[in-house]
JSON list of C-alpha atoms in Angstrom, two decimals:
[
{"chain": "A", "resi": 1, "resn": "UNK", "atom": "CA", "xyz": [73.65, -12.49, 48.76]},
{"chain": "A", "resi": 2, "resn": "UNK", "atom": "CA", "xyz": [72.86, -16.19, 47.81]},
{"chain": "A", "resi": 3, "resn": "UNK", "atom": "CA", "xyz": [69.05, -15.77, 49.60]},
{"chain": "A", "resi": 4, "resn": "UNK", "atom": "CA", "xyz": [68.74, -12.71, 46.96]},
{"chain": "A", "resi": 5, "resn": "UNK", "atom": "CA", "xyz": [69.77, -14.97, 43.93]},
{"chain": "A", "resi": 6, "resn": "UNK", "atom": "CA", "xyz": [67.50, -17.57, 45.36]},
{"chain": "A", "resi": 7, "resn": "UNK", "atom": "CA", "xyz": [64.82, -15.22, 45.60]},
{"chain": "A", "resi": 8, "resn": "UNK", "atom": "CA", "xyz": [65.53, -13.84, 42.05]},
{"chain": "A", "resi": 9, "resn": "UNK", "atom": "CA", "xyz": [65.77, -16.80, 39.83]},
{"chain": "A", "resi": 10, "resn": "UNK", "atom": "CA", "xyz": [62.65, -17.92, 41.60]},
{"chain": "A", "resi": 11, "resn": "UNK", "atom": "CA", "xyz": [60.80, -14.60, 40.78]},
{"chain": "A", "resi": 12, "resn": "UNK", "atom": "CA", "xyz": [62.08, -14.32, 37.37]},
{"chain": "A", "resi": 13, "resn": "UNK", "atom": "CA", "xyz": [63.37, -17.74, 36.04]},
{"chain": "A", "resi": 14, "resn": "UNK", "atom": "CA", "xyz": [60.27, -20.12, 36.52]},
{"chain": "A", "resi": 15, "resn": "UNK", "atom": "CA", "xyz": [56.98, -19.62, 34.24]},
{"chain": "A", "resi": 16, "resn": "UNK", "atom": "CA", "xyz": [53.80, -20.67, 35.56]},
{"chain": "A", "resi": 17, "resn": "UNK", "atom": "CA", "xyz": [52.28, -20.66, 32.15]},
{"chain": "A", "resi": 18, "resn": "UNK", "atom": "CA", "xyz": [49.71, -22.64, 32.64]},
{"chain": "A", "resi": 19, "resn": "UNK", "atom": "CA", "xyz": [48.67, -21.29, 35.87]},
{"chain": "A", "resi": 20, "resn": "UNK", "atom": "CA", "xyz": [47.97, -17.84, 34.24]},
{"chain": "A", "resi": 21, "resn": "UNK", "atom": "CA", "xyz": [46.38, -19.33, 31.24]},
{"chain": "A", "resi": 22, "resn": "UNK", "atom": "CA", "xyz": [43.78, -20.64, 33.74]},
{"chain": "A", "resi": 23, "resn": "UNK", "atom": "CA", "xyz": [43.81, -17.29, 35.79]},
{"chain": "A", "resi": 24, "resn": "UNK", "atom": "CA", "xyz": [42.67, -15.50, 32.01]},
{"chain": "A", "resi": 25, "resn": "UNK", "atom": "CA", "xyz": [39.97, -17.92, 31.26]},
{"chain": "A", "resi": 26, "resn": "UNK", "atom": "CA", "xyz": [38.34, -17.53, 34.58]},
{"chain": "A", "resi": 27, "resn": "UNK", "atom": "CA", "xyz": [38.67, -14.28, 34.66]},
{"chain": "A", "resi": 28, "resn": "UNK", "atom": "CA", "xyz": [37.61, -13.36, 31.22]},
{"chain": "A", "resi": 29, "resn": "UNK", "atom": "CA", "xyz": [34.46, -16.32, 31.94]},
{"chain": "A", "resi": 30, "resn": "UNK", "atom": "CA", "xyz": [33.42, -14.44, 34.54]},
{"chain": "A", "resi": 31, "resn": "UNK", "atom": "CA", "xyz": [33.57, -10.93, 33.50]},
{"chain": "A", "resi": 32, "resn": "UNK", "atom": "CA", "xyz": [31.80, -11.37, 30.12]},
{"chain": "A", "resi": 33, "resn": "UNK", "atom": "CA", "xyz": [29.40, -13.63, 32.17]},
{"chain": "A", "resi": 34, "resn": "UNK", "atom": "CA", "xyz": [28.55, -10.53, 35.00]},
{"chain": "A", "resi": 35, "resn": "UNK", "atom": "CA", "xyz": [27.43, -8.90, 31.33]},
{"chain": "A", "resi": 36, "resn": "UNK", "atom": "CA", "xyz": [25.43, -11.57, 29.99]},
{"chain": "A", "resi": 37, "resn": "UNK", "atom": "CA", "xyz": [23.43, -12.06, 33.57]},
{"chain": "A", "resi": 38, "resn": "UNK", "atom": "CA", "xyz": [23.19, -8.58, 33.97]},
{"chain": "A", "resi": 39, "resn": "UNK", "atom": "CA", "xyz": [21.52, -8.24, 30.72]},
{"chain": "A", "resi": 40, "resn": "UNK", "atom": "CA", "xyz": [19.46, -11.20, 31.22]},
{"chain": "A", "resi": 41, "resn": "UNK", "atom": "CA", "xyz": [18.34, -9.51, 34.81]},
{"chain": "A", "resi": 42, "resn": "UNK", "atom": "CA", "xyz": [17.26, -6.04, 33.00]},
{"chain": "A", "resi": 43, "resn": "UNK", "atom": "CA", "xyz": [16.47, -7.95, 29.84]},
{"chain": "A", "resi": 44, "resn": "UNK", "atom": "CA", "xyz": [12.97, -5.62, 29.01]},
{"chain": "A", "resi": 45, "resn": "UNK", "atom": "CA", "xyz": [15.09, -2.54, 29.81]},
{"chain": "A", "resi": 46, "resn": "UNK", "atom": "CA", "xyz": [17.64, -3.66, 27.67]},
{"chain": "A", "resi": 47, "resn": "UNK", "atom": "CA", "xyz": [15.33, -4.32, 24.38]},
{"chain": "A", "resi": 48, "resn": "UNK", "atom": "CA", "xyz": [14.50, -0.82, 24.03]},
{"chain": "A", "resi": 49, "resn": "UNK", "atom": "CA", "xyz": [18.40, 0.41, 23.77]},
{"chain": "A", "resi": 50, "resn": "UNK", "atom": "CA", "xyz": [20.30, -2.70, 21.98]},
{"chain": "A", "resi": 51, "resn": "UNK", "atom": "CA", "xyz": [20.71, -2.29, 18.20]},
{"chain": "A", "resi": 52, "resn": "UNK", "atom": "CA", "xyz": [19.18, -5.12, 15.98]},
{"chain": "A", "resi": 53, "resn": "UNK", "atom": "CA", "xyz": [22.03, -6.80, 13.65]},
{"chain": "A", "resi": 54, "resn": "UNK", "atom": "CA", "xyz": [22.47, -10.02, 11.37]},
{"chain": "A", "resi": 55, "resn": "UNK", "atom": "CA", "xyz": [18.59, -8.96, 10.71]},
{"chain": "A", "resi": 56, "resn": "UNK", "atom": "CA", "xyz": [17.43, -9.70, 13.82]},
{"chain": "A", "resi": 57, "resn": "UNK", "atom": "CA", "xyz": [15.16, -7.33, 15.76]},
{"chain": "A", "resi": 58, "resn": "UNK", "atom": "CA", "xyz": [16.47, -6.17, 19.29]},
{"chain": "A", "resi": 59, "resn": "UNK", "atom": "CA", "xyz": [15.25, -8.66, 21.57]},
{"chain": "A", "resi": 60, "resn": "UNK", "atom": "CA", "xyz": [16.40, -11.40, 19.43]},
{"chain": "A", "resi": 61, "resn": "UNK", "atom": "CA", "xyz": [19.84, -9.67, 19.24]},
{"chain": "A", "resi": 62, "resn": "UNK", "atom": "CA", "xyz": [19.64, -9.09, 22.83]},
{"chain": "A", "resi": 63, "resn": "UNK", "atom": "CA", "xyz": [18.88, -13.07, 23.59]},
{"chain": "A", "resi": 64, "resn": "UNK", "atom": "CA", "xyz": [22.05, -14.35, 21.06]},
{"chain": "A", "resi": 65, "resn": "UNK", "atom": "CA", "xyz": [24.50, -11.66, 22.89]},
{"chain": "A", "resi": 66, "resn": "UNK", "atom": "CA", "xyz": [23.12, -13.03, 26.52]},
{"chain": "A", "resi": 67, "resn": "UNK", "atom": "CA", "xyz": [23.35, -16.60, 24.98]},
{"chain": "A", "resi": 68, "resn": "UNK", "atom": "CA", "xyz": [27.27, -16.35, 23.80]},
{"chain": "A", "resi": 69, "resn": "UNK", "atom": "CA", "xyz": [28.02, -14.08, 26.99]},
{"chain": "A", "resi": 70, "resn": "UNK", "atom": "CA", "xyz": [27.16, -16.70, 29.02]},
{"chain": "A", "resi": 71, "resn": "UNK", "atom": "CA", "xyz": [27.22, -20.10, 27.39]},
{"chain": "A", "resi": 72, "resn": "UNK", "atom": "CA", "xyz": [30.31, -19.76, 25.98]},
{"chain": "A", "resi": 73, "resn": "UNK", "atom": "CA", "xyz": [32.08, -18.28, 29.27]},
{"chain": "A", "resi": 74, "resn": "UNK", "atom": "CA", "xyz": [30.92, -21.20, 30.97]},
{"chain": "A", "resi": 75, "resn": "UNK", "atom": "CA", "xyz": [33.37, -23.11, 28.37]},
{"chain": "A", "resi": 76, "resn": "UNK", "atom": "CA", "xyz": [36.14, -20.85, 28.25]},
{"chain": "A", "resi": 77, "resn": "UNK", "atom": "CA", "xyz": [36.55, -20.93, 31.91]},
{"chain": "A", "resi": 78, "resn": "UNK", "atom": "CA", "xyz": [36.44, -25.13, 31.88]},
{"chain": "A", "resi": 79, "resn": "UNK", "atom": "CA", "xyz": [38.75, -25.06, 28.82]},
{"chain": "A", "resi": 80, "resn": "UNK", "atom": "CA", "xyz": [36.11, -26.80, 26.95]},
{"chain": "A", "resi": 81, "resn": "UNK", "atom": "CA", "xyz": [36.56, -26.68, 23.14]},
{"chain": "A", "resi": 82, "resn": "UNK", "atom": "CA", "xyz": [38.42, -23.07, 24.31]},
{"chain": "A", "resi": 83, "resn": "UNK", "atom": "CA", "xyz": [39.48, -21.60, 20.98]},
{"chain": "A", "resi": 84, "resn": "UNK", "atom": "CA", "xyz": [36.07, -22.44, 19.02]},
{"chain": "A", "resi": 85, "resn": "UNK", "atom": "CA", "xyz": [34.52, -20.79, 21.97]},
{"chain": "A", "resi": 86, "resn": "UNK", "atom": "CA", "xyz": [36.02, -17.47, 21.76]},
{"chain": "A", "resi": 87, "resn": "UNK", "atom": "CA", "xyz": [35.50, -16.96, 18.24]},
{"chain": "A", "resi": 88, "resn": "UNK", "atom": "CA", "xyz": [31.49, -16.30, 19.06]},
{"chain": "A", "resi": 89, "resn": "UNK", "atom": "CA", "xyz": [32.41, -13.23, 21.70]},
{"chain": "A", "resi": 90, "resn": "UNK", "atom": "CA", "xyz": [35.35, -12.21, 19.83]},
{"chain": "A", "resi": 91, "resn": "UNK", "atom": "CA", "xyz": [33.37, -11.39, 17.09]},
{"chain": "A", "resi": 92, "resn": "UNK", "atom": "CA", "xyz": [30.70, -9.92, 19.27]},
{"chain": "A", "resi": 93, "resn": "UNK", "atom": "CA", "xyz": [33.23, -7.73, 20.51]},
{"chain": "A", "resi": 94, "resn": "UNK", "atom": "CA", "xyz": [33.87, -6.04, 17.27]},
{"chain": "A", "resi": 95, "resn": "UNK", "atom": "CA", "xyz": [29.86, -5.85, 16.63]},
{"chain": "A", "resi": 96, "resn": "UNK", "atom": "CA", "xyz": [29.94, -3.99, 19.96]},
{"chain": "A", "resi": 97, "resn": "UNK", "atom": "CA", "xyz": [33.01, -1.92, 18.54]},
{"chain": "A", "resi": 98, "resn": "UNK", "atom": "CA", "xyz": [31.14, -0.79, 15.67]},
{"chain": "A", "resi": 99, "resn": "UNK", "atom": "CA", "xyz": [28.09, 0.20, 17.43]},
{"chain": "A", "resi": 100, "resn": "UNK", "atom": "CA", "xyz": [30.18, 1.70, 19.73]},
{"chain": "A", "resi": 101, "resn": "UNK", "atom": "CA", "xyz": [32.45, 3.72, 17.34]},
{"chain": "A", "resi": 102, "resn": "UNK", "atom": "CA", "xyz": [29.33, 4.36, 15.31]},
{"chain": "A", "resi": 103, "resn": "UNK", "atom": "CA", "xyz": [27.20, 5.96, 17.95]},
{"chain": "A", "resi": 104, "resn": "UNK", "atom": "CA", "xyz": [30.11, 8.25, 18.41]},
{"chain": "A", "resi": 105, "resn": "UNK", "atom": "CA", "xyz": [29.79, 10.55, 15.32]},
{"chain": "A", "resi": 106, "resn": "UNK", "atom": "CA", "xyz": [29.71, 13.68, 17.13]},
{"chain": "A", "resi": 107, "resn": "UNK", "atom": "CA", "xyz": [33.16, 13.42, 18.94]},
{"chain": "A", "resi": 108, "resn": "UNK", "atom": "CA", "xyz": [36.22, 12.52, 17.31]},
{"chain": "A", "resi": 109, "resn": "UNK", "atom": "CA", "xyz": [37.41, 8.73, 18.05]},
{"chain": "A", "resi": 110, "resn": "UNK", "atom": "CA", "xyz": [41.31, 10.00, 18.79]},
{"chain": "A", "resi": 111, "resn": "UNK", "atom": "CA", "xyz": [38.69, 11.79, 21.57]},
{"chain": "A", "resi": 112, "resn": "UNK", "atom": "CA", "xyz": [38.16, 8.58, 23.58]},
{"chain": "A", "resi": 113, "resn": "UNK", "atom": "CA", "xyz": [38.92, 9.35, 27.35]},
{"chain": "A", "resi": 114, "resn": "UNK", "atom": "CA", "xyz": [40.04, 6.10, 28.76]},
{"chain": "A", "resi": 115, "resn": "UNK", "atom": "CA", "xyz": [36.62, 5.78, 31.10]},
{"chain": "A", "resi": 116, "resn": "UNK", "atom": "CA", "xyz": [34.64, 5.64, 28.10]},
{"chain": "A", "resi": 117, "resn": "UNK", "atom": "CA", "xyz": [32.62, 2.71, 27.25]},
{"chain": "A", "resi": 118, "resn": "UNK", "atom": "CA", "xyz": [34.72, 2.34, 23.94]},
{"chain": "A", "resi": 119, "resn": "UNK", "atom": "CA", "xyz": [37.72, 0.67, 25.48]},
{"chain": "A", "resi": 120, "resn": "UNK", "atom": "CA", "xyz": [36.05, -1.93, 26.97]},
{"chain": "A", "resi": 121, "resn": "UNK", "atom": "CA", "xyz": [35.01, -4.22, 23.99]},
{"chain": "A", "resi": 122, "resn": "UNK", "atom": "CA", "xyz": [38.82, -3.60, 22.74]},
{"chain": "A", "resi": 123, "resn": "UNK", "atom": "CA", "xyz": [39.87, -4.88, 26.26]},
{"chain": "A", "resi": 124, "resn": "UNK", "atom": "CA", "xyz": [38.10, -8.07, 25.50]},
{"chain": "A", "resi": 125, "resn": "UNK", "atom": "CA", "xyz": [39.09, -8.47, 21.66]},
{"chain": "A", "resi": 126, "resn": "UNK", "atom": "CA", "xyz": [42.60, -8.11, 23.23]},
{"chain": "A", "resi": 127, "resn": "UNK", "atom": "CA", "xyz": [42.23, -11.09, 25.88]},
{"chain": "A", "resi": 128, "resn": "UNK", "atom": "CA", "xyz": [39.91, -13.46, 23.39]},
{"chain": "A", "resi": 129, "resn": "UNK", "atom": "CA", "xyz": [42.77, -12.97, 20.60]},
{"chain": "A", "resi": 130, "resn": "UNK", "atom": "CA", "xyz": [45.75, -13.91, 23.13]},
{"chain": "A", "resi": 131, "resn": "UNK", "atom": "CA", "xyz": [43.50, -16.85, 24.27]},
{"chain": "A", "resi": 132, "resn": "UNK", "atom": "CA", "xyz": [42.79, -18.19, 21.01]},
{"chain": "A", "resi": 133, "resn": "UNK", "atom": "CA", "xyz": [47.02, -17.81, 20.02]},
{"chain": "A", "resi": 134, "resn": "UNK", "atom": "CA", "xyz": [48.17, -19.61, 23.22]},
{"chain": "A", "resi": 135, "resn": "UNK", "atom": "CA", "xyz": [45.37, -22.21, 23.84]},
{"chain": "A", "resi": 136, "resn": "UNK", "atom": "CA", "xyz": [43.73, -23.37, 26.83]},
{"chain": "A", "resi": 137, "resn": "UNK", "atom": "CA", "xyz": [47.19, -24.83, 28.54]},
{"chain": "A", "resi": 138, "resn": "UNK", "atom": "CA", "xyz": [47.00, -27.89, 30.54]},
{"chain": "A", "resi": 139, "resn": "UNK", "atom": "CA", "xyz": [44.58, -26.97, 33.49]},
{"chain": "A", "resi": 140, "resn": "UNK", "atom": "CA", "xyz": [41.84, -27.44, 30.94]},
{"chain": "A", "resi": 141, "resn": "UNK", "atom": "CA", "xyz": [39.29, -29.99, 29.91]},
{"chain": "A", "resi": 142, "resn": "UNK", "atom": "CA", "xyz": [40.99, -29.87, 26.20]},
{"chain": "A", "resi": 143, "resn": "UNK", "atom": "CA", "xyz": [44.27, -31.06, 27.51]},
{"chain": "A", "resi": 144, "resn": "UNK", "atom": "CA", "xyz": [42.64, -34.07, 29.19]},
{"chain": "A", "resi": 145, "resn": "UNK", "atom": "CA", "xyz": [40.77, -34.86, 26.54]},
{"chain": "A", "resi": 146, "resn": "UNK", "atom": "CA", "xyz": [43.81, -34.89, 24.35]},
{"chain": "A", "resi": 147, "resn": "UNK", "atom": "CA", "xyz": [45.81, -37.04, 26.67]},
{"chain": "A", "resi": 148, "resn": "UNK", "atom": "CA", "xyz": [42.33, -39.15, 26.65]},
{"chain": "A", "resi": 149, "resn": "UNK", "atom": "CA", "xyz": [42.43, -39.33, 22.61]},
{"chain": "A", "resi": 150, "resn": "UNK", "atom": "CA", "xyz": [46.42, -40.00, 22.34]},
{"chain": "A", "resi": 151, "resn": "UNK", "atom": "CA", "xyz": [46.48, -42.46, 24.65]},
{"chain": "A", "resi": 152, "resn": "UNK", "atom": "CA", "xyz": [43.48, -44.79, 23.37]},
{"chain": "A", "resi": 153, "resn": "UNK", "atom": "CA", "xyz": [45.08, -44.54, 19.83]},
{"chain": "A", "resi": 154, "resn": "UNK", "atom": "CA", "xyz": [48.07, -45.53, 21.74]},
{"chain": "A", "resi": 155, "resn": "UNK", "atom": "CA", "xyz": [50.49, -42.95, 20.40]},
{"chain": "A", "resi": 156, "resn": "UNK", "atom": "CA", "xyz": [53.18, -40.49, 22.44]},
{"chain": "A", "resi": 157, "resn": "UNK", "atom": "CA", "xyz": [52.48, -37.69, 24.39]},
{"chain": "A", "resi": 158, "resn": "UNK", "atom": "CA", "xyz": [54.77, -35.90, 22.74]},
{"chain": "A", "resi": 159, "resn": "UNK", "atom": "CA", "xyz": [52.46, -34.41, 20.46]},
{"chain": "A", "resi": 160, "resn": "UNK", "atom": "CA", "xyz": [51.36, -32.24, 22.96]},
{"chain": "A", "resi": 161, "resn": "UNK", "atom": "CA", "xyz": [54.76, -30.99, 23.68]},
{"chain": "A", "resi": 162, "resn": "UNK", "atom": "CA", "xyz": [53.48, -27.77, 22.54]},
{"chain": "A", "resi": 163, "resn": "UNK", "atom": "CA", "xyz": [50.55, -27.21, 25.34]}
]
């Protein structure tokens, strides 16, 4: 009976917060990043399908979505200015929403079966939002570079108490 109370307050009673902060960053990095170099691969055949916003034409739009799919998974999954760097694909998310949703006049949006494209760029909005709430944690270049900053204006860590 003790083994099973071991076994539970180990299961239940420790967080490994930071762990799993890590485990989202890499693997929202490297899912938005398969997109980004699998648009980059099939870049001509993607030019003639991607919609043209901020009054771009399509290959330009094309380039910036490749450009913040990749460049700015590469510094989510380092934890590398983290929470500036999810506002760019967070917000290409909801473009991607909208085009989405938009393109989908002829069905009903209560419609949406859950294999539909539709659910994917919500996926994402989901994971960028609870990234930029929480932070990066402390498996993260941020955190060092905060410990880096406190301790050469020789103050306490205890301002990071929060990480």
């Amino acid at each position: 009976m003790n083994l099973l109370k071991k076994i539970y307050i180990k299961t239940t009673g420790y967080s490994y917060t930071n762990m799993g902060r890590l485990f989202l960053r890499l693997f929202v990095g490297i899912m938005m990043m398969q997109f980004g170099l699998r648009q980059w691969i099939y870049f001509d055949d993607g030019v003639t399908h991607f919609p043209h916003f901020l009054f771009l034409d399509s290959a330009y739009s094309l380039g910036l979505m490749i450009f913040i799919e990749i460049f700015c998974s590469l510094f989510i999954m380092a934890g590398f200015l983290t929470r500036l760097m999810t506002l760019p694909p967070f917000l290409s998310m909801c473009v991607a929403e909208y085009y989405i949703l938009h393109d989908l006049v002829t069905q009903e949006i209560y419609m949406l079966n859950w294999w539909q494209i539709g659910y994917l760029p919500i996926m994402f909005l989901g994971i960028y939002f609870f990234i930029m709430l929480v932070g990066p944690g402390k498996i993260s270049v941020d955190y060092f570079l905060s410990l880096h900053f406190i301790h050469s204006n020789n103050s306490s860590e205890s301002e990071l108490e929060e990480v």
